Amino acid sequence: MLEEVERWLARRSWSAADRPLDRILAAKRGAGTTVSVVLPALNEEATVGAIVATIRRELMTDAVPLVDELVVLDSGSTDRTAVVAAAAGARVVHRDEVLPRLPALPGKGEVLWRSLLATEGDIVCFVDADLRDFSADFVSGIVGPLLTDPDVHFVKAMYDRPLGEAVGQGGRVTELVARPLLNLHWPQLAGFVQPLGGEYAARRSLLERLPFPVGYGVELGLLVDALHTVGLDALAQVDVGVRKHRHQDGRALGRMAAAIYRTAQLRLARGHLVRPALTQFERTPEGFVPRTYAVDTEERPPMAGIAEYAQRHAA
């Protein structure tokens, strides 16, 4: 590990307990900073309500006014995600309602990009909507450094990721794809425990300057681009405990891995894949059948260059 990364780990890696809520709230009041929490959601009716309810109960009260805005960005759910989220107290926005002049592309990154136009907070905190046993520390832990340290611009959550009953065996794409890519090509980012984690917070002033890969590559893309935009010392991570969520099957992980590799390739060379597709095999009664999927190749430009966004923030 680079000596620079060792110093960064000592200086920019914390536990959620390092910043008590009263300290975070005092810093928020003193700076007049506003906080938006965004949950990108696609068919998450089983879990989204409990996450929203926890945030409202623990972080959006008169006694603890940490979160100013809680938005569930619905990515086209066909279940009761929107109904459950609204009943729990979130403002629900459908992906297609934001920037309707641009037809929406499928993918999580697309929803995160559009959320910048659907929210107002100076700090934007993203939380995946499939988390179980959700703790408010996932929000307060990663927002805390942004409120208490003006030199920090981007904070990722770190945590244990069990796979069933196996401790620490989650995050298979992280260990097999993302971590090798980062160590080999962006060794300054080798200290991030969960580089692909969906829980992170950043200053709007940074996010609006970054391109957003529309699909699974969004977390790696934002992390790499944040490094190049504000430097390693402006990035941080906070231990928030244990993350439990729905795990995907091997083929879905393969598609995720391909998109992440593509995102890395673009940042390494801004070149073009010979064939931006991934073929996987599925056993059927007739034998192994190939299934070919397109690899996410689209990226949305920095939001600061979108006319509607510029007009709203100039008003």
PDB file of C-alpha atoms in Angstrom:
ATOM      1  CA  MET A   1       0.000   0.000   0.000  1.00  0.00           C
ATOM      2  CA  LEU A   2       1.219   3.490  -0.816  1.00  0.00           C
ATOM      3  CA  GLU A   3       2.460   5.517   2.141  1.00  0.00           C
ATOM      4  CA  GLU A   4       0.009   8.209   1.060  1.00  0.00           C
ATOM      5  CA  VAL A   5      -2.851   5.740   1.466  1.00  0.00           C
ATOM      6  CA  GLU A   6      -1.610   4.616   4.882  1.00  0.00           C
ATOM      7  CA  ARG A   7      -1.619   8.235   6.025  1.00  0.00           C
ATOM      8  CA  TRP A   8      -5.069   8.704   4.520  1.00  0.00           C
ATOM      9  CA  LEU A   9      -6.422   5.678   6.379  1.00  0.00           C
ATOM     10  CA  ALA A  10      -5.228   7.153   9.665  1.00  0.00           C
ATOM     11  CA  ARG A  11      -6.555  10.618   8.847  1.00  0.00           C
ATOM     12  CA  ARG A  12      -9.768  10.017   6.881  1.00  0.00           C
ATOM     13  CA  SER A  13     -11.243   6.733   8.178  1.00  0.00           C
ATOM     14  CA  TRP A  14     -13.606   7.003  11.112  1.00  0.00           C
ATOM     15  CA  SER A  15     -16.346   5.243  13.018  1.00  0.00           C
ATOM     16  CA  ALA A  16     -19.872   6.629  13.202  1.00  0.00           C
ATOM     17  CA  ALA A  17     -19.359   6.874  16.974  1.00  0.00           C
ATOM     18  CA  ASP A  18     -16.536   9.394  16.486  1.00  0.00           C
ATOM     19  CA  ARG A  19     -19.083  12.153  15.829  1.00  0.00           C
ATOM     20  CA  PRO A  20     -21.996  12.216  18.281  1.00  0.00           C
ATOM     21  CA  LEU A  21     -25.259  13.583  16.936  1.00  0.00           C
ATOM     22  CA  ASP A  22     -25.119  16.715  19.101  1.00  0.00           C
ATOM     23  CA  ARG A  23     -21.784  17.663  17.552  1.00  0.00           C
ATOM     24  CA  ILE A  24     -23.080  17.055  14.040  1.00  0.00           C
ATOM     25  CA  LEU A  25     -26.246  19.068  14.675  1.00  0.00           C
ATOM     26  CA  ALA A  26     -24.284  21.965  16.162  1.00  0.00           C
ATOM     27  CA  ALA A  27     -22.078  22.086  13.070  1.00  0.00           C
ATOM     28  CA  LYS A  28     -25.138  21.950  10.815  1.00  0.00           C
ATOM     29  CA  ARG A  29     -26.823  24.836  12.624  1.00  0.00           C
ATOM     30  CA  GLY A  30     -23.656  26.885  12.636  1.00  0.00           C
ATOM     31  CA  ALA A  31     -23.075  26.549   8.897  1.00  0.00           C
ATOM     32  CA  GLY A  32     -26.722  26.633   7.832  1.00  0.00           C
ATOM     33  CA  THR A  33     -26.118  23.556   5.677  1.00  0.00           C
ATOM     34  CA  THR A  34     -29.048  21.536   4.334  1.00  0.00           C
ATOM     35  CA  VAL A  35     -29.089  17.757   3.856  1.00  0.00           C
ATOM     36  CA  SER A  36     -31.035  15.697   1.323  1.00  0.00           C
ATOM     37  CA  VAL A  37     -31.304  11.911   1.516  1.00  0.00           C
ATOM     38  CA  VAL A  38     -32.085  10.038  -1.703  1.00  0.00           C
ATOM     39  CA  LEU A  39     -33.199   6.406  -1.932  1.00  0.00           C
ATOM     40  CA  PRO A  40     -33.051   5.058  -5.498  1.00  0.00           C
ATOM     41  CA  ALA A  41     -35.675   2.331  -5.647  1.00  0.00           C
ATOM     42  CA  LEU A  42     -36.838  -0.329  -8.070  1.00  0.00           C
ATOM     43  CA  ASN A  43     -39.355  -2.819  -6.675  1.00  0.00           C
ATOM     44  CA  GLU A  44     -38.274  -2.492  -3.038  1.00  0.00           C
ATOM     45  CA  GLU A  45     -41.659  -2.488  -1.289  1.00  0.00           C
ATOM     46  CA  ALA A  46     -40.401  -5.026   1.268  1.00  0.00           C
ATOM     47  CA  THR A  47     -37.701  -2.759   2.694  1.00  0.00           C
ATOM     48  CA  VAL A  48     -38.112   0.864   1.601  1.00  0.00           C
ATOM     49  CA  GLY A  49     -40.822   1.693   4.160  1.00  0.00           C
ATOM     50  CA  ALA A  50     -38.742   0.694   7.178  1.00  0.00           C
ATOM     51  CA  ILE A  51     -35.758   2.728   5.935  1.00  0.00           C
ATOM     52  CA  VAL A  52     -37.888   5.825   5.384  1.00  0.00           C
ATOM     53  CA  ALA A  53     -39.613   5.413   8.749  1.00  0.00           C
ATOM     54  CA  THR A  54     -36.284   5.100  10.576  1.00  0.00           C
ATOM     55  CA  ILE A  55     -34.856   8.229   8.977  1.00  0.00           C
ATOM     56  CA  ARG A  56     -37.995  10.237   9.734  1.00  0.00           C
ATOM     57  CA  ARG A  57     -38.227   8.967  13.310  1.00  0.00           C
ATOM     58  CA  GLU A  58     -34.556   9.413  14.232  1.00  0.00           C
ATOM     59  CA  LEU A  59     -33.188  12.174  11.993  1.00  0.00           C
ATOM     60  CA  MET A  60     -36.141  14.401  10.984  1.00  0.00           C
ATOM     61  CA  THR A  61     -37.643  15.518  14.285  1.00  0.00           C
ATOM     62  CA  ASP A  62     -37.659  18.834  16.137  1.00  0.00           C
ATOM     63  CA  ALA A  63     -35.062  17.391  18.504  1.00  0.00           C
ATOM     64  CA  VAL A  64     -32.871  15.920  15.735  1.00  0.00           C
ATOM     65  CA  PRO A  65     -33.351  17.963  12.537  1.00  0.00           C
ATOM     66  CA  LEU A  66     -30.418  16.440  10.658  1.00  0.00           C
ATOM     67  CA  VAL A  67     -32.194  15.569   7.399  1.00  0.00           C
ATOM     68  CA  ASP A  68     -34.113  18.336   5.649  1.00  0.00           C
ATOM     69  CA  GLU A  69     -35.387  16.382   2.658  1.00  0.00           C
ATOM     70  CA  LEU A  70     -36.093  12.683   2.119  1.00  0.00           C
ATOM     71  CA  VAL A  71     -36.777  11.604  -1.451  1.00  0.00           C
ATOM     72  CA  VAL A  72     -37.447   8.158  -2.892  1.00  0.00           C
ATOM     73  CA  LEU A  73     -36.570   8.218  -6.596  1.00  0.00           C
ATOM     74  CA  ASP A  74     -38.689   5.488  -8.164  1.00  0.00           C
ATOM     75  CA  SER A  75     -36.975   3.896 -11.147  1.00  0.00           C
ATOM     76  CA  GLY A  76     -40.131   2.404 -12.661  1.00  0.00           C
ATOM     77  CA  SER A  77     -41.302   0.021  -9.938  1.00  0.00           C
ATOM     78  CA  THR A  78     -44.123  -2.367 -10.753  1.00  0.00           C
ATOM     79  CA  ASP A  79     -44.853  -3.224  -7.115  1.00  0.00           C
ATOM     80  CA  ARG A  80     -46.046  -0.984  -4.235  1.00  0.00           C
ATOM     81  CA  THR A  81     -42.707   0.719  -3.657  1.00  0.00           C
ATOM     82  CA  ALA A  82     -44.078   4.221  -4.263  1.00  0.00           C
ATOM     83  CA  VAL A  83     -47.161   3.685  -2.083  1.00  0.00           C
ATOM     84  CA  VAL A  84     -45.176   2.196   0.801  1.00  0.00           C
ATOM     85  CA  ALA A  85     -42.510   4.923   0.653  1.00  0.00           C
ATOM     86  CA  ALA A  86     -45.080   7.725   0.615  1.00  0.00           C
ATOM     87  CA  ALA A  87     -47.027   6.184   3.492  1.00  0.00           C
ATOM     88  CA  ALA A  88     -43.824   6.037   5.539  1.00  0.00           C
ATOM     89  CA  GLY A  89     -43.212   9.748   4.973  1.00  0.00           C
ATOM     90  CA  ALA A  90     -40.957  10.123   1.935  1.00  0.00           C
ATOM     91  CA  ARG A  91     -41.529  12.407  -1.010  1.00  0.00           C
ATOM     92  CA  VAL A  92     -41.755  10.031  -3.944  1.00  0.00           C
ATOM     93  CA  VAL A  93     -40.557  11.216  -7.343  1.00  0.00           C
ATOM     94  CA  HIS A  94     -40.763   9.073 -10.442  1.00  0.00           C
ATOM     95  CA  ARG A  95     -37.675   8.989 -12.608  1.00  0.00           C
ATOM     96  CA  ASP A  96     -39.602  10.083 -15.709  1.00  0.00           C
ATOM     97  CA  GLU A  97     -40.915  13.216 -13.978  1.00  0.00           C
ATOM     98  CA  VAL A  98     -37.396  14.625 -13.682  1.00  0.00           C
ATOM     99  CA  LEU A  99     -35.972  16.250 -16.808  1.00  0.00           C
ATOM    100  CA  PRO A 100     -38.715  14.805 -19.050  1.00  0.00           C
ATOM    101  CA  ARG A 101     -37.164  16.211 -22.234  1.00  0.00           C
ATOM    102  CA  LEU A 102     -34.459  13.510 -21.924  1.00  0.00           C
ATOM    103  CA  PRO A 103     -35.900   9.983 -22.205  1.00  0.00           C
ATOM    104  CA  ALA A 104     -34.724   8.012 -19.191  1.00  0.00           C
ATOM    105  CA  LEU A 105     -32.199   5.239 -19.589  1.00  0.00           C
ATOM    106  CA  PRO A 106     -32.427   2.114 -17.424  1.00  0.00           C
ATOM    107  CA  GLY A 107     -30.005   1.947 -14.540  1.00  0.00           C
ATOM    108  CA  LYS A 108     -29.294   3.071 -11.009  1.00  0.00           C
ATOM    109  CA  GLY A 109     -26.833   5.762 -12.051  1.00  0.00           C
ATOM    110  CA  GLU A 110     -29.506   7.399 -14.193  1.00  0.00           C
ATOM    111  CA  VAL A 111     -31.731   7.775 -11.130  1.00  0.00           C
ATOM    112  CA  LEU A 112     -28.927   9.163  -8.974  1.00  0.00           C
ATOM    113  CA  TRP A 113     -28.052  11.716 -11.658  1.00  0.00           C
ATOM    114  CA  ARG A 114     -31.651  12.877 -11.988  1.00  0.00           C
ATOM    115  CA  SER A 115     -31.981  13.122  -8.214  1.00  0.00           C
ATOM    116  CA  LEU A 116     -29.721  16.161  -8.246  1.00  0.00           C
ATOM    117  CA  LEU A 117     -32.454  18.022 -10.103  1.00  0.00           C
ATOM    118  CA  ALA A 118     -35.154  16.673  -7.753  1.00  0.00           C
ATOM    119  CA  THR A 119     -33.463  17.750  -4.510  1.00  0.00           C
ATOM    120  CA  GLU A 120     -32.211  20.960  -2.905  1.00  0.00           C
ATOM    121  CA  GLY A 121     -29.754  20.003  -0.163  1.00  0.00           C
ATOM    122  CA  ASP A 122     -26.192  21.301   0.032  1.00  0.00           C
ATOM    123  CA  ILE A 123     -25.213  17.747   0.965  1.00  0.00           C
ATOM    124  CA  VAL A 124     -26.748  14.782  -0.867  1.00  0.00           C
ATOM    125  CA  CYS A 125     -26.735  11.375   0.810  1.00  0.00           C
ATOM    126  CA  PHE A 126     -27.527   8.238  -1.201  1.00  0.00           C
ATOM    127  CA  VAL A 127     -28.872   5.096   0.515  1.00  0.00           C
ATOM    128  CA  ASP A 128     -29.852   1.877  -1.250  1.00  0.00           C
ATOM    129  CA  ALA A 129     -33.498   0.931  -0.719  1.00  0.00           C
ATOM    130  CA  ASP A 130     -32.983  -2.816  -0.208  1.00  0.00           C
ATOM    131  CA  LEU A 131     -31.272  -2.625   3.191  1.00  0.00           C
ATOM    132  CA  ARG A 132     -32.586  -4.750   6.055  1.00  0.00           C
ATOM    133  CA  ASP A 133     -32.159  -3.968   9.775  1.00  0.00           C
ATOM    134  CA  PHE A 134     -31.424  -0.381   8.723  1.00  0.00           C
ATOM    135  CA  SER A 135     -29.674   1.936  11.187  1.00  0.00           C
ATOM    136  CA  ALA A 136     -29.797   5.735  11.103  1.00  0.00           C
ATOM    137  CA  ASP A 137     -25.999   5.591  11.454  1.00  0.00           C
ATOM    138  CA  PHE A 138     -25.891   4.885   7.719  1.00  0.00           C
ATOM    139  CA  VAL A 139     -26.986   8.500   7.222  1.00  0.00           C
ATOM    140  CA  SER A 140     -25.620  10.394  10.212  1.00  0.00           C
ATOM    141  CA  GLY A 141     -22.300   8.541  10.032  1.00  0.00           C
ATOM    142  CA  ILE A 142     -21.482   9.561   6.471  1.00  0.00           C
ATOM    143  CA  VAL A 143     -23.045  13.012   6.618  1.00  0.00           C
ATOM    144  CA  GLY A 144     -21.173  13.876   9.816  1.00  0.00           C
ATOM    145  CA  PRO A 145     -17.703  14.484   8.329  1.00  0.00           C
ATOM    146  CA  LEU A 146     -19.175  16.745   5.635  1.00  0.00           C
ATOM    147  CA  LEU A 147     -20.811  18.904   8.300  1.00  0.00           C
ATOM    148  CA  THR A 148     -17.870  19.039  10.703  1.00  0.00           C
ATOM    149  CA  ASP A 149     -14.908  19.232   8.301  1.00  0.00           C
ATOM    150  CA  PRO A 150     -15.032  21.721   5.405  1.00  0.00           C
ATOM    151  CA  ASP A 151     -12.115  19.968   3.697  1.00  0.00           C
ATOM    152  CA  VAL A 152     -14.087  16.732   3.228  1.00  0.00           C
ATOM    153  CA  HIS A 153     -16.202  16.553   0.064  1.00  0.00           C
ATOM    154  CA  PHE A 154     -17.103  12.870  -0.441  1.00  0.00           C
ATOM    155  CA  VAL A 155     -17.732  10.167   2.191  1.00  0.00           C
ATOM    156  CA  LYS A 156     -18.435   6.470   1.687  1.00  0.00           C
ATOM    157  CA  ALA A 157     -19.844   4.080   4.267  1.00  0.00           C
ATOM    158  CA  MET A 158     -17.834   1.000   5.158  1.00  0.00           C
ATOM    159  CA  TYR A 159     -19.291  -2.060   6.844  1.00  0.00           C
ATOM    160  CA  ASP A 160     -19.279  -5.825   7.142  1.00  0.00           C
ATOM    161  CA  ARG A 161     -21.270  -7.589   4.401  1.00  0.00           C
ATOM    162  CA  PRO A 162     -22.434 -11.076   5.398  1.00  0.00           C
ATOM    163  CA  LEU A 163     -23.564 -13.521   2.709  1.00  0.00           C
ATOM    164  CA  GLY A 164     -26.299 -15.485   4.412  1.00  0.00           C
ATOM    165  CA  GLU A 165     -24.716 -16.704   7.637  1.00  0.00           C
ATOM    166  CA  ALA A 166     -21.165 -16.335   6.304  1.00  0.00           C
ATOM    167  CA  VAL A 167     -19.532 -13.287   7.872  1.00  0.00           C
ATOM    168  CA  GLY A 168     -17.628 -11.006   5.538  1.00  0.00           C
ATOM    169  CA  GLN A 169     -18.389 -12.987   2.371  1.00  0.00           C
ATOM    170  CA  GLY A 170     -20.617 -10.400   0.703  1.00  0.00           C
ATOM    171  CA  GLY A 171     -19.325  -7.947  -1.862  1.00  0.00           C
ATOM    172  CA  ARG A 172     -18.205 -10.539  -4.395  1.00  0.00           C
ATOM    173  CA  VAL A 173     -17.937  -8.068  -7.285  1.00  0.00           C
ATOM    174  CA  THR A 174     -15.965  -5.742  -5.034  1.00  0.00           C
ATOM    175  CA  GLU A 175     -13.376  -8.398  -4.258  1.00  0.00           C
ATOM    176  CA  LEU A 176     -13.162  -9.972  -7.720  1.00  0.00           C
ATOM    177  CA  VAL A 177     -13.402  -6.876  -9.935  1.00  0.00           C
ATOM    178  CA  ALA A 178     -13.440  -3.466  -8.271  1.00  0.00           C
ATOM    179  CA  ARG A 179     -10.658  -3.928  -5.735  1.00  0.00           C
ATOM    180  CA  PRO A 180      -8.166  -5.355  -8.253  1.00  0.00           C
ATOM    181  CA  LEU A 181      -8.991  -2.553 -10.714  1.00  0.00           C
ATOM    182  CA  LEU A 182      -8.506   0.146  -8.111  1.00  0.00           C
ATOM    183  CA  ASN A 183      -5.302  -1.332  -6.714  1.00  0.00           C
ATOM    184  CA  LEU A 184      -3.774  -1.708 -10.167  1.00  0.00           C
ATOM    185  CA  HIS A 185      -4.922   1.518 -11.800  1.00  0.00           C
ATOM    186  CA  TRP A 186      -5.913   3.921  -9.013  1.00  0.00           C
ATOM    187  CA  PRO A 187      -3.813   2.790  -6.042  1.00  0.00           C
ATOM    188  CA  GLN A 188      -4.675   5.977  -4.159  1.00  0.00           C
ATOM    189  CA  LEU A 189      -8.157   4.478  -3.720  1.00  0.00           C
ATOM    190  CA  ALA A 190      -6.905   1.142  -2.383  1.00  0.00           C
ATOM    191  CA  GLY A 191      -7.864   2.144   1.178  1.00  0.00           C
ATOM    192  CA  PHE A 192     -11.606   2.153   0.536  1.00  0.00           C
ATOM    193  CA  VAL A 193     -13.204  -0.826   2.252  1.00  0.00           C
ATOM    194  CA  GLN A 194     -16.437  -0.719   0.241  1.00  0.00           C
ATOM    195  CA  PRO A 195     -15.732   1.144  -3.016  1.00  0.00           C
ATOM    196  CA  LEU A 196     -18.950  -0.141  -4.618  1.00  0.00           C
ATOM    197  CA  GLY A 197     -21.186   0.447  -1.604  1.00  0.00           C
ATOM    198  CA  GLY A 198     -24.428   2.292  -2.334  1.00  0.00           C
ATOM    199  CA  GLU A 199     -24.310   4.422   0.818  1.00  0.00           C
ATOM    200  CA  TYR A 200     -22.313   7.608   0.397  1.00  0.00           C
ATOM    201  CA  ALA A 201     -22.709  11.357   0.780  1.00  0.00           C
ATOM    202  CA  ALA A 202     -21.120  14.291  -0.987  1.00  0.00           C
ATOM    203  CA  ARG A 203     -21.356  18.011  -1.369  1.00  0.00           C
ATOM    204  CA  ARG A 204     -23.684  19.068  -4.151  1.00  0.00           C
ATOM    205  CA  SER A 205     -20.939  21.385  -5.404  1.00  0.00           C
ATOM    206  CA  LEU A 206     -18.885  18.263  -6.209  1.00  0.00           C
ATOM    207  CA  LEU A 207     -21.644  15.971  -7.499  1.00  0.00           C
ATOM    208  CA  GLU A 208     -22.911  18.527  -9.993  1.00  0.00           C
ATOM    209  CA  ARG A 209     -19.466  18.584 -11.625  1.00  0.00           C
ATOM    210  CA  LEU A 210     -19.178  14.819 -12.123  1.00  0.00           C
ATOM    211  CA  PRO A 211     -20.438  12.609 -14.973  1.00  0.00           C
ATOM    212  CA  PHE A 212     -22.707   9.750 -13.885  1.00  0.00           C
ATOM    213  CA  PRO A 213     -22.467   6.312 -15.517  1.00  0.00           C
ATOM    214  CA  VAL A 214     -26.105   5.329 -15.908  1.00  0.00           C
ATOM    215  CA  GLY A 215     -25.797   1.747 -14.681  1.00  0.00           C
ATOM    216  CA  TYR A 216     -23.892  -0.397 -12.200  1.00  0.00           C
ATOM    217  CA  GLY A 217     -20.636   1.443 -12.821  1.00  0.00           C
ATOM    218  CA  VAL A 218     -21.862   4.608 -11.110  1.00  0.00           C
ATOM    219  CA  GLU A 219     -20.198   3.983  -7.732  1.00  0.00           C
ATOM    220  CA  LEU A 220     -16.763   3.247  -9.182  1.00  0.00           C
ATOM    221  CA  GLY A 221     -17.068   6.104 -11.673  1.00  0.00           C
ATOM    222  CA  LEU A 222     -17.992   8.685  -9.046  1.00  0.00           C
ATOM    223  CA  LEU A 223     -15.206   7.545  -6.735  1.00  0.00           C
ATOM    224  CA  VAL A 224     -12.512   7.726  -9.424  1.00  0.00           C
ATOM    225  CA  ASP A 225     -13.758  11.054 -10.759  1.00  0.00           C
ATOM    226  CA  ALA A 226     -14.017  12.533  -7.267  1.00  0.00           C
ATOM    227  CA  LEU A 227     -10.379  11.582  -6.684  1.00  0.00           C
ATOM    228  CA  HIS A 228      -9.307  13.423  -9.820  1.00  0.00           C
ATOM    229  CA  THR A 229     -11.543  16.419  -9.082  1.00  0.00           C
ATOM    230  CA  VAL A 230     -10.874  17.140  -5.401  1.00  0.00           C
ATOM    231  CA  GLY A 231      -7.964  14.869  -4.425  1.00  0.00           C
ATOM    232  CA  LEU A 232      -7.585  11.986  -1.979  1.00  0.00           C
ATOM    233  CA  ASP A 233      -7.587  14.089   1.185  1.00  0.00           C
ATOM    234  CA  ALA A 234     -11.089  15.370   0.349  1.00  0.00           C
ATOM    235  CA  LEU A 235     -12.406  11.769   0.372  1.00  0.00           C
ATOM    236  CA  ALA A 236     -13.228   9.793   3.512  1.00  0.00           C
ATOM    237  CA  GLN A 237     -14.989   6.686   4.828  1.00  0.00           C
ATOM    238  CA  VAL A 238     -16.953   5.895   7.980  1.00  0.00           C
ATOM    239  CA  ASP A 239     -17.614   2.532   9.635  1.00  0.00           C
ATOM    240  CA  VAL A 240     -21.367   2.138  10.169  1.00  0.00           C
ATOM    241  CA  GLY A 241     -21.447  -1.504  11.263  1.00  0.00           C
ATOM    242  CA  VAL A 242     -23.158  -4.248   9.248  1.00  0.00           C
ATOM    243  CA  ARG A 243     -24.999  -4.015   5.926  1.00  0.00           C
ATOM    244  CA  LYS A 244     -27.683  -6.616   5.224  1.00  0.00           C
ATOM    245  CA  HIS A 245     -29.474  -6.584   1.902  1.00  0.00           C
ATOM    246  CA  ARG A 246     -30.837  -8.691  -0.921  1.00  0.00           C
ATOM    247  CA  HIS A 247     -28.090 -10.562  -2.800  1.00  0.00           C
ATOM    248  CA  GLN A 248     -28.149 -11.088  -6.554  1.00  0.00           C
ATOM    249  CA  ASP A 249     -27.421 -14.321  -8.377  1.00  0.00           C
ATOM    250  CA  GLY A 250     -24.180 -15.067 -10.189  1.00  0.00           C
ATOM    251  CA  ARG A 251     -25.366 -14.024 -13.633  1.00  0.00           C
ATOM    252  CA  ALA A 252     -26.573 -10.647 -12.357  1.00  0.00           C
ATOM    253  CA  LEU A 253     -23.202 -10.179 -10.676  1.00  0.00           C
ATOM    254  CA  GLY A 254     -21.515 -10.955 -13.979  1.00  0.00           C
ATOM    255  CA  ARG A 255     -23.455  -8.183 -15.682  1.00  0.00           C
ATOM    256  CA  MET A 256     -22.549  -5.829 -12.865  1.00  0.00           C
ATOM    257  CA  ALA A 257     -18.887  -6.757 -13.204  1.00  0.00           C
ATOM    258  CA  ALA A 258     -18.921  -6.086 -16.943  1.00  0.00           C
ATOM    259  CA  ALA A 259     -20.442  -2.633 -16.443  1.00  0.00           C
ATOM    260  CA  ILE A 260     -17.875  -1.794 -13.784  1.00  0.00           C
ATOM    261  CA  TYR A 261     -15.040  -2.923 -16.022  1.00  0.00           C
ATOM    262  CA  ARG A 262     -16.440  -0.778 -18.822  1.00  0.00           C
ATOM    263  CA  THR A 263     -16.601   2.242 -16.510  1.00  0.00           C
ATOM    264  CA  ALA A 264     -12.981   1.697 -15.520  1.00  0.00           C
ATOM    265  CA  GLN A 265     -11.926   1.251 -19.140  1.00  0.00           C
ATOM    266  CA  LEU A 266     -13.493   4.560 -20.144  1.00  0.00           C
ATOM    267  CA  ARG A 267     -11.605   6.333 -17.413  1.00  0.00           C
ATOM    268  CA  LEU A 268      -8.346   4.688 -18.320  1.00  0.00           C
ATOM    269  CA  ALA A 269      -8.392   5.369 -22.028  1.00  0.00           C
ATOM    270  CA  ARG A 270     -11.721   6.925 -23.043  1.00  0.00           C
ATOM    271  CA  GLY A 271     -11.647   4.255 -25.715  1.00  0.00           C
ATOM    272  CA  HIS A 272     -14.333   2.026 -27.175  1.00  0.00           C
ATOM    273  CA  LEU A 273     -15.021  -1.605 -26.498  1.00  0.00           C
ATOM    274  CA  VAL A 274     -14.826  -3.813 -29.564  1.00  0.00           C
ATOM    275  CA  ARG A 275     -18.025  -5.463 -28.383  1.00  0.00           C
ATOM    276  CA  PRO A 276     -19.886  -3.777 -25.482  1.00  0.00           C
ATOM    277  CA  ALA A 277     -21.855  -6.915 -24.626  1.00  0.00           C
ATOM    278  CA  LEU A 278     -21.607  -9.848 -22.245  1.00  0.00           C
ATOM    279  CA  THR A 279     -22.694 -13.402 -23.072  1.00  0.00           C
ATOM    280  CA  GLN A 280     -23.617 -15.695 -20.177  1.00  0.00           C
ATOM    281  CA  PHE A 281     -24.921 -19.263 -20.169  1.00  0.00           C
ATOM    282  CA  GLU A 282     -28.066 -20.681 -18.630  1.00  0.00           C
ATOM    283  CA  ARG A 283     -28.831 -24.368 -18.341  1.00  0.00           C
ATOM    284  CA  THR A 284     -32.182 -25.384 -19.797  1.00  0.00           C
ATOM    285  CA  PRO A 285     -33.718 -28.787 -20.599  1.00  0.00           C
ATOM    286  CA  GLU A 286     -32.098 -28.445 -24.018  1.00  0.00           C
ATOM    287  CA  GLY A 287     -28.630 -27.766 -22.557  1.00  0.00           C
ATOM    288  CA  PHE A 288     -26.665 -24.566 -22.058  1.00  0.00           C
ATOM    289  CA  VAL A 289     -28.270 -21.604 -23.794  1.00  0.00           C
ATOM    290  CA  PRO A 290     -26.335 -18.363 -24.375  1.00  0.00           C
ATOM    291  CA  ARG A 291     -27.913 -15.112 -23.208  1.00  0.00           C
ATOM    292  CA  THR A 292     -26.305 -11.883 -24.364  1.00  0.00           C
ATOM    293  CA  TYR A 293     -26.749  -8.604 -22.510  1.00  0.00           C
ATOM    294  CA  ALA A 294     -25.681  -5.104 -23.443  1.00  0.00           C
ATOM    295  CA  VAL A 295     -23.036  -3.623 -21.143  1.00  0.00           C
ATOM    296  CA  ASP A 296     -23.933  -0.170 -19.814  1.00  0.00           C
ATOM    297  CA  THR A 297     -21.970   2.296 -21.933  1.00  0.00           C
ATOM    298  CA  GLU A 298     -23.923   5.510 -21.513  1.00  0.00           C
ATOM    299  CA  GLU A 299     -22.955   8.279 -19.121  1.00  0.00           C
ATOM    300  CA  ARG A 300     -24.817  11.418 -18.182  1.00  0.00           C
ATOM    301  CA  PRO A 301     -22.802  14.670 -18.262  1.00  0.00           C
ATOM    302  CA  PRO A 302     -22.145  16.779 -15.153  1.00  0.00           C
ATOM    303  CA  MET A 303     -25.466  18.193 -13.938  1.00  0.00           C
ATOM    304  CA  ALA A 304     -23.959  21.680 -13.790  1.00  0.00           C
ATOM    305  CA  GLY A 305     -24.110  21.761 -17.601  1.00  0.00           C
ATOM    306  CA  ILE A 306     -27.850  20.994 -17.796  1.00  0.00           C
ATOM    307  CA  ALA A 307     -29.859  24.140 -18.607  1.00  0.00           C
ATOM    308  CA  GLU A 308     -32.785  23.325 -16.306  1.00  0.00           C
ATOM    309  CA  TYR A 309     -30.441  22.760 -13.375  1.00  0.00           C
ATOM    310  CA  ALA A 310     -28.495  25.965 -14.029  1.00  0.00           C
ATOM    311  CA  GLN A 311     -31.723  27.986 -14.291  1.00  0.00           C
ATOM    312  CA  ARG A 312     -33.088  26.625 -11.037  1.00  0.00           C
ATOM    313  CA  HIS A 313     -29.912  27.299  -9.079  1.00  0.00           C
ATOM    314  CA  ALA A 314     -29.506  30.759 -10.571  1.00  0.00           C
ATOM    315  CA  ALA A 315     -32.972  31.744  -9.369  1.00  0.00           C
TER     316      ALA A 315
END
